[in-house]
Amino acid sequence: MLHKENNALSCEPPCQEGLTRRSFVAGAAAIGAAGALATSAAFDIVHPADAFADDNAPVEKRYSYCDMCNHVPKCGIVCHVKENRIVRVESRAKYPATPLCAKGIASLQELYDPERLLVPKLRTNAKGTASAWRDISWDEAYAVIAERLSAIKAQHGPDAVLFFCGDPKEPRGAMQRLATLFGSASYGSESSVCAAASWMCANLVFGQNSMGQDPGEATKSCLVWSLNAAWSQPNRFNGLMSAKERGTKFVVVDPRVTPMATGLADVHLQLRPGSDGALAAGFINQLIIQGLIDQEFVANWTVGFDELAAYVAQYTPQKVEEITWVPAARLIEAATLIGTNAPMTLVTSSKGGCHQTNVGNYQRAVFMIPALLGALDVAGGLSLGPGLPFDYAASTRGFQLEDVYESEGFQARRHDLAEFPVWAKFYKMMQTVHLPEYVAAGKIRAGVLLGANAMMWPNTPLYQKAINDMEFSVAIDYYERSWTHDYVDMLLPAAMCYERTAALALFGRKIFLRQPAVEPLGEAREDWRILLEIGCALGYRDECFNGDVDAALDALLATADIGVTLADLKAAPDGYDVPGQPPEERKYASGKLRKDGQPGFNTPTGKVELVSKTLADLGFEGLPVYEEPVHSPLRDNPADTAYPLVLNTGSRVPYYTHSKLRDLPWLNQFMPRPVVRLSPKDAASRGLATGDAVRVFNQQGSIEMEAEVTNMVMPGVVDIFHGWHQADVNLLTTRDFDPITGFPPFACGLCEVVKK
Ligand code: SF4
């Protein structure tokens, strides 16, 4: 059964308090267009569930957080709770991430959707067909999981079981700990096709994960490389607009005319998707030609400058224009603006930033720009660590048992080690893009899949088959999602954000504890609890704290070794400030970046590596050499001539997150059906108008959707929002993985569009 095809939830909530549907629509549309509410004023809704609450029941305000997108650490919410029902949500004032966007405002429709998964289910029919299930108890579920995983481990070894954490990200620490306890080197997450390529490239250049840093008070210019925060993180867009009002100059690199380009950009570099590496090389060349680089920093703290300068010299503005379609004068203007307004900062993203066949080289070139301009670890530039000892998902090395992983030789057993040695060097999570191959070879035979989504990979059917072909798999989710769950053996109901203790929310040195605002519906359980209880069932009762989430979080905090306990956090509902020194500048000069206390960066040479020693040692090109996408209009490939349009997919819209939220009436009205956006020129040459039913196809597949004719995309390019199970654009994206990062080319395929 497809998920929520007949959603019964009313679009017309009662309006005795809060907003009517009409005012909600107006507010949400404003958010979509402008990116964010101008203030953190309350933006309340009334949920239909309110109609069933006793009018005289007391209302209590409790803090929670939004889980509608998959960013961390997400926006704060104040819940109005009546009889264990949340009847209203509003932005949490004085919280670091606020106000709520349209998705957060609509979140109660997700929480109280009548089709939520509320009971554990065991398959009763064959996988790969419309699912039939039998309701089971949690005890039975855990017994089956323990029996099946233990049997597979006994026969094939622990690495045959994949422990995968998709969306949300908060349970990653618990999932990785479970994998290590089980003895499996096969821990994975959705970061292997999301943002981790960008982190890795920053690490290769200056020894620290980064996706850049938003402008501070001292920032004079900001290079935004492929981020549309107005739609993906509206509260962040607020901050960027404030920087603009302070006088910060912006260069925005994006193939589309987004609200970031129209609202922020002093110079918009609208490039052909996939040609970023040539643009970055041309940008660096301009900085060198114009004498704008920081000579002192480059001489003392970088290696490889002469080789880099010699390499990028070929990327003249004219050549860059031919490759990228960015006018030569525009490139010169952009480089001059950034190079003459110091300090600059850089902001990048997973979209566009990571989804190219050349990402491992091109993103390094982008991260070299702040280094060449001396903008690393200075006020207004990119500050560098060390910060608090938590990772991206607010977990720690100690809690994840990484010492065990290292001492017991997990690394050498990794399935992804041969194909992706660079990835394997940086991450203890596997690169998952070769999952079909690992399953076909019998290397992976079972999966614990939390928030997993087969549509997140290119050529989706291969991954559906891989899950289907596992001897046993269990999915943990809020809903039954046919495109993934038709291929699993068991489904477990997860509590939603309002119902669970999540990992910690970290904002610099401030920590928020996120506790449940209401009890879970039905038999749903917290994701952390489920993973700990699976661990108990597998025999790791002590190591999994007898399933006690609070005890696990207390242990996690102890491994951070910052003198903070769970009780401290519970006593600080407005956030706990971890004592510490204010950040110092130029820590690379004082030896405070490196573990050995020596001056320099955490790279093999101790310098910013303009030619990567790590890559050279592993047999890759050390320079950030540009290569055309595997499928490109500039390649002379006869097999591609029938597909003249560049296919750009993977970016966000204001009302959905990947494949989530499609069935929420208050959001679905903004984009009720799958659309392909194409330019007026390309539409005219194909006889297409907005609303026409079209077929989008290439050598790999075909999907049907509606045309939307818009100047948002440039001629020669189409843009498709992903995650529609009825028109999955990943039927068209190819498995031409970047050799350094393993990332798929969501942003640079080819296709054709014709009227149906
Ligand atoms: S940006 Fe929107 S969806 Fe994401 S956490 Fe904030 S309110 Fe929720």
mmCIF file of C-alpha atoms in Angstrom, residues 59-222:
data_model
loop_
_atom_site.group_PDB
_atom_site.id
_atom_site.type_symbol
_atom_site.label_atom_id
_atom_site.label_comp_id
_atom_site.label_asym_id
_atom_site.label_seq_id
_atom_site.Cartn_x
_atom_site.Cartn_y
_atom_site.Cartn_z
ATOM 1 C CA VAL A 59 -2.802 24.106 28.561
ATOM 2 C CA GLU A 60 0.851 23.705 29.361
ATOM 3 C CA LYS A 61 3.728 25.137 27.314
ATOM 4 C CA ARG A 62 6.613 22.776 26.716
ATOM 5 C CA TYR A 63 9.778 23.100 24.654
ATOM 6 C CA SER A 64 10.470 20.862 21.699
ATOM 7 C CA TYR A 65 12.149 21.187 18.326
ATOM 8 C CA CYS A 66 11.254 20.761 14.697
ATOM 9 C CA ASP A 67 12.134 17.623 12.765
ATOM 10 C CA MET A 68 10.593 18.464 9.413
ATOM 11 C CA CYS A 69 13.900 18.979 7.653
ATOM 12 C CA ASN A 70 17.047 17.005 8.285
ATOM 13 C CA HIS A 71 19.339 19.794 9.334
ATOM 14 C CA VAL A 72 21.036 19.766 12.688
ATOM 15 C CA PRO A 73 20.426 21.102 15.240
ATOM 16 C CA LYS A 74 17.060 22.420 13.942
ATOM 17 C CA CYS A 75 14.611 25.069 15.083
ATOM 18 C CA GLY A 76 13.095 25.398 18.525
ATOM 19 C CA ILE A 77 9.364 25.056 19.115
ATOM 20 C CA VAL A 78 7.043 25.917 21.956
ATOM 21 C CA CYS A 79 4.257 23.339 22.146
ATOM 22 C CA HIS A 80 0.894 24.082 23.700
ATOM 23 C CA VAL A 81 -0.067 20.743 25.260
ATOM 24 C CA LYS A 82 -3.595 19.841 26.304
ATOM 25 C CA GLU A 83 -4.377 16.321 27.560
ATOM 26 C CA ASN A 84 -1.188 14.866 26.011
ATOM 27 C CA ARG A 85 -2.103 16.422 22.652
ATOM 28 C CA ILE A 86 -0.179 19.259 21.100
ATOM 29 C CA VAL A 87 -2.818 21.721 19.992
ATOM 30 C CA ARG A 88 -0.592 24.532 18.821
ATOM 31 C CA VAL A 89 3.046 25.245 17.994
ATOM 32 C CA GLU A 90 4.967 28.477 17.845
ATOM 33 C CA SER A 91 8.522 29.591 17.260
ATOM 34 C CA ARG A 92 10.674 29.456 20.346
ATOM 35 C CA ALA A 93 11.927 32.960 21.074
ATOM 36 C CA LYS A 94 15.505 33.447 22.246
ATOM 37 C CA TYR A 95 16.522 30.140 20.691
ATOM 38 C CA PRO A 96 19.530 30.041 18.363
ATOM 39 C CA ALA A 97 17.527 28.556 15.470
ATOM 40 C CA THR A 98 14.256 30.413 14.956
ATOM 41 C CA PRO A 99 11.685 31.239 13.550
ATOM 42 C CA LEU A 100 9.856 28.251 12.120
ATOM 43 C CA CYS A 101 9.450 27.897 8.380
ATOM 44 C CA ALA A 102 6.351 26.605 6.597
ATOM 45 C CA LYS A 103 7.338 23.005 7.336
ATOM 46 C CA GLY A 104 7.692 23.616 11.050
ATOM 47 C CA ILE A 105 4.379 25.432 11.151
ATOM 48 C CA ALA A 106 2.684 22.443 9.475
ATOM 49 C CA SER A 107 4.437 19.845 11.632
ATOM 50 C CA LEU A 108 1.378 18.867 13.658
ATOM 51 C CA GLN A 109 -0.180 17.489 10.506
ATOM 52 C CA GLU A 110 2.750 15.077 10.368
ATOM 53 C CA LEU A 111 2.501 14.179 14.054
ATOM 54 C CA TYR A 112 -1.223 13.472 13.969
ATOM 55 C CA ASP A 113 -1.453 12.046 10.482
ATOM 56 C CA PRO A 114 -3.938 9.165 10.748
ATOM 57 C CA GLU A 115 -1.639 6.945 8.704
ATOM 58 C CA ARG A 116 1.270 7.064 11.117
ATOM 59 C CA LEU A 117 2.877 3.753 11.869
ATOM 60 C CA LEU A 118 1.923 2.918 15.455
ATOM 61 C CA VAL A 119 2.518 -0.834 15.899
ATOM 62 C CA PRO A 120 5.452 -3.166 15.036
ATOM 63 C CA LYS A 121 4.706 -5.186 11.920
ATOM 64 C CA LEU A 122 6.073 -8.413 10.461
ATOM 65 C CA ARG A 123 5.714 -9.209 6.775
ATOM 66 C CA THR A 124 3.260 -11.968 5.811
ATOM 67 C CA ASN A 125 3.755 -11.958 2.047
ATOM 68 C CA ALA A 126 6.628 -11.965 -0.398
ATOM 69 C CA LYS A 127 8.918 -8.950 -0.484
ATOM 70 C CA GLY A 128 8.839 -6.781 -3.574
ATOM 71 C CA THR A 129 5.066 -6.749 -3.827
ATOM 72 C CA ALA A 130 2.457 -4.577 -2.094
ATOM 73 C CA SER A 131 3.109 -5.305 1.552
ATOM 74 C CA ALA A 132 0.928 -7.366 3.861
ATOM 75 C CA TRP A 133 1.762 -7.290 7.557
ATOM 76 C CA ARG A 134 0.908 -8.908 10.866
ATOM 77 C CA ASP A 135 0.915 -6.715 13.973
ATOM 78 C CA ILE A 136 3.396 -8.030 16.522
ATOM 79 C CA SER A 137 4.552 -7.041 19.986
ATOM 80 C CA TRP A 138 7.836 -5.315 20.633
ATOM 81 C CA ASP A 139 9.027 -8.429 22.461
ATOM 82 C CA GLU A 140 8.347 -10.557 19.403
ATOM 83 C CA ALA A 141 10.013 -7.981 17.173
ATOM 84 C CA TYR A 142 13.182 -7.958 19.228
ATOM 85 C CA ALA A 143 13.226 -11.745 19.472
ATOM 86 C CA VAL A 144 12.999 -12.103 15.683
ATOM 87 C CA ILE A 145 15.663 -9.430 15.096
ATOM 88 C CA ALA A 146 18.067 -11.029 17.577
ATOM 89 C CA GLU A 147 17.531 -14.513 16.173
ATOM 90 C CA ARG A 148 17.971 -13.454 12.523
ATOM 91 C CA LEU A 149 20.944 -11.132 13.005
ATOM 92 C CA SER A 150 22.749 -13.567 15.286
ATOM 93 C CA ALA A 151 22.282 -16.401 12.798
ATOM 94 C CA ILE A 152 23.652 -14.322 9.933
ATOM 95 C CA LYS A 153 26.581 -13.202 12.079
ATOM 96 C CA ALA A 154 27.355 -16.787 13.071
ATOM 97 C CA GLN A 155 27.340 -17.976 9.469
ATOM 98 C CA HIS A 156 28.781 -14.995 7.594
ATOM 99 C CA GLY A 157 30.435 -12.766 10.162
ATOM 100 C CA PRO A 158 29.303 -9.484 11.739
ATOM 101 C CA ASP A 159 30.141 -7.337 8.707
ATOM 102 C CA ALA A 160 27.297 -9.007 6.821
ATOM 103 C CA VAL A 161 24.881 -6.853 8.831
ATOM 104 C CA LEU A 162 24.462 -3.220 7.757
ATOM 105 C CA PHE A 163 23.532 -0.732 10.483
ATOM 106 C CA PHE A 164 22.191 2.311 8.659
ATOM 107 C CA CYS A 165 20.955 5.645 9.984
ATOM 108 C CA GLY A 166 19.122 7.876 7.524
ATOM 109 C CA ASP A 167 16.716 10.597 8.610
ATOM 110 C CA PRO A 168 16.732 11.807 11.389
ATOM 111 C CA LYS A 169 20.409 12.185 12.157
ATOM 112 C CA GLU A 170 20.108 12.309 15.953
ATOM 113 C CA PRO A 171 20.311 8.525 16.539
ATOM 114 C CA ARG A 172 23.595 8.132 14.654
ATOM 115 C CA GLY A 173 25.664 7.798 17.806
ATOM 116 C CA ALA A 174 23.425 5.026 19.116
ATOM 117 C CA MET A 175 23.439 3.253 15.730
ATOM 118 C CA GLN A 176 27.213 3.394 15.383
ATOM 119 C CA ARG A 177 27.643 2.116 18.942
ATOM 120 C CA LEU A 178 25.259 -0.762 18.195
ATOM 121 C CA ALA A 179 27.195 -1.653 15.047
ATOM 122 C CA THR A 180 30.493 -1.699 16.909
ATOM 123 C CA LEU A 181 29.093 -3.748 19.790
ATOM 124 C CA PHE A 182 27.807 -6.262 17.246
ATOM 125 C CA GLY A 183 31.277 -6.304 15.708
ATOM 126 C CA SER A 184 30.187 -4.955 12.340
ATOM 127 C CA ALA A 185 32.351 -2.615 10.276
ATOM 128 C CA SER A 186 29.258 -1.954 8.155
ATOM 129 C CA TYR A 187 27.858 1.197 9.729
ATOM 130 C CA GLY A 188 26.453 3.705 7.237
ATOM 131 C CA SER A 189 24.446 6.885 7.082
ATOM 132 C CA GLU A 190 22.766 9.110 4.522
ATOM 133 C CA SER A 191 25.765 11.444 4.740
ATOM 134 C CA SER A 192 27.475 9.240 2.173
ATOM 135 C CA VAL A 193 25.323 10.888 -0.502
ATOM 136 C CA CYS A 194 24.505 14.123 1.322
ATOM 137 C CA ALA A 195 27.128 16.545 2.647
ATOM 138 C CA ALA A 196 30.142 14.543 3.752
ATOM 139 C CA ALA A 197 31.986 15.030 0.453
ATOM 140 C CA SER A 198 32.170 18.713 1.263
ATOM 141 C CA TRP A 199 33.453 18.044 4.796
ATOM 142 C CA MET A 200 36.093 15.738 3.389
ATOM 143 C CA CYS A 201 37.317 18.232 0.812
ATOM 144 C CA ALA A 202 37.758 20.905 3.482
ATOM 145 C CA ASN A 203 39.624 18.347 5.562
ATOM 146 C CA LEU A 204 41.921 17.503 2.657
ATOM 147 C CA VAL A 205 42.754 21.208 2.232
ATOM 148 C CA PHE A 206 43.077 22.521 5.784
ATOM 149 C CA GLY A 207 42.603 19.530 8.062
ATOM 150 C CA GLN A 208 39.113 20.143 9.388
ATOM 151 C CA ASN A 209 35.577 19.235 8.289
ATOM 152 C CA SER A 210 33.754 22.324 7.110
ATOM 153 C CA MET A 211 30.953 23.588 4.931
ATOM 154 C CA GLY A 212 32.148 27.136 5.358
ATOM 155 C CA GLN A 213 30.881 29.657 7.841
ATOM 156 C CA ASP A 214 28.214 32.339 7.753
ATOM 157 C CA PRO A 215 29.330 35.980 7.871
ATOM 158 C CA GLY A 216 30.132 37.498 11.256
ATOM 159 C CA GLU A 217 30.185 41.117 12.341
ATOM 160 C CA ALA A 218 33.645 41.608 10.841
ATOM 161 C CA THR A 219 32.965 39.880 7.502
ATOM 162 C CA LYS A 220 33.299 42.183 4.513
ATOM 163 C CA SER A 221 32.470 39.718 1.743
ATOM 164 C CA CYS A 222 30.925 36.284 1.419
#
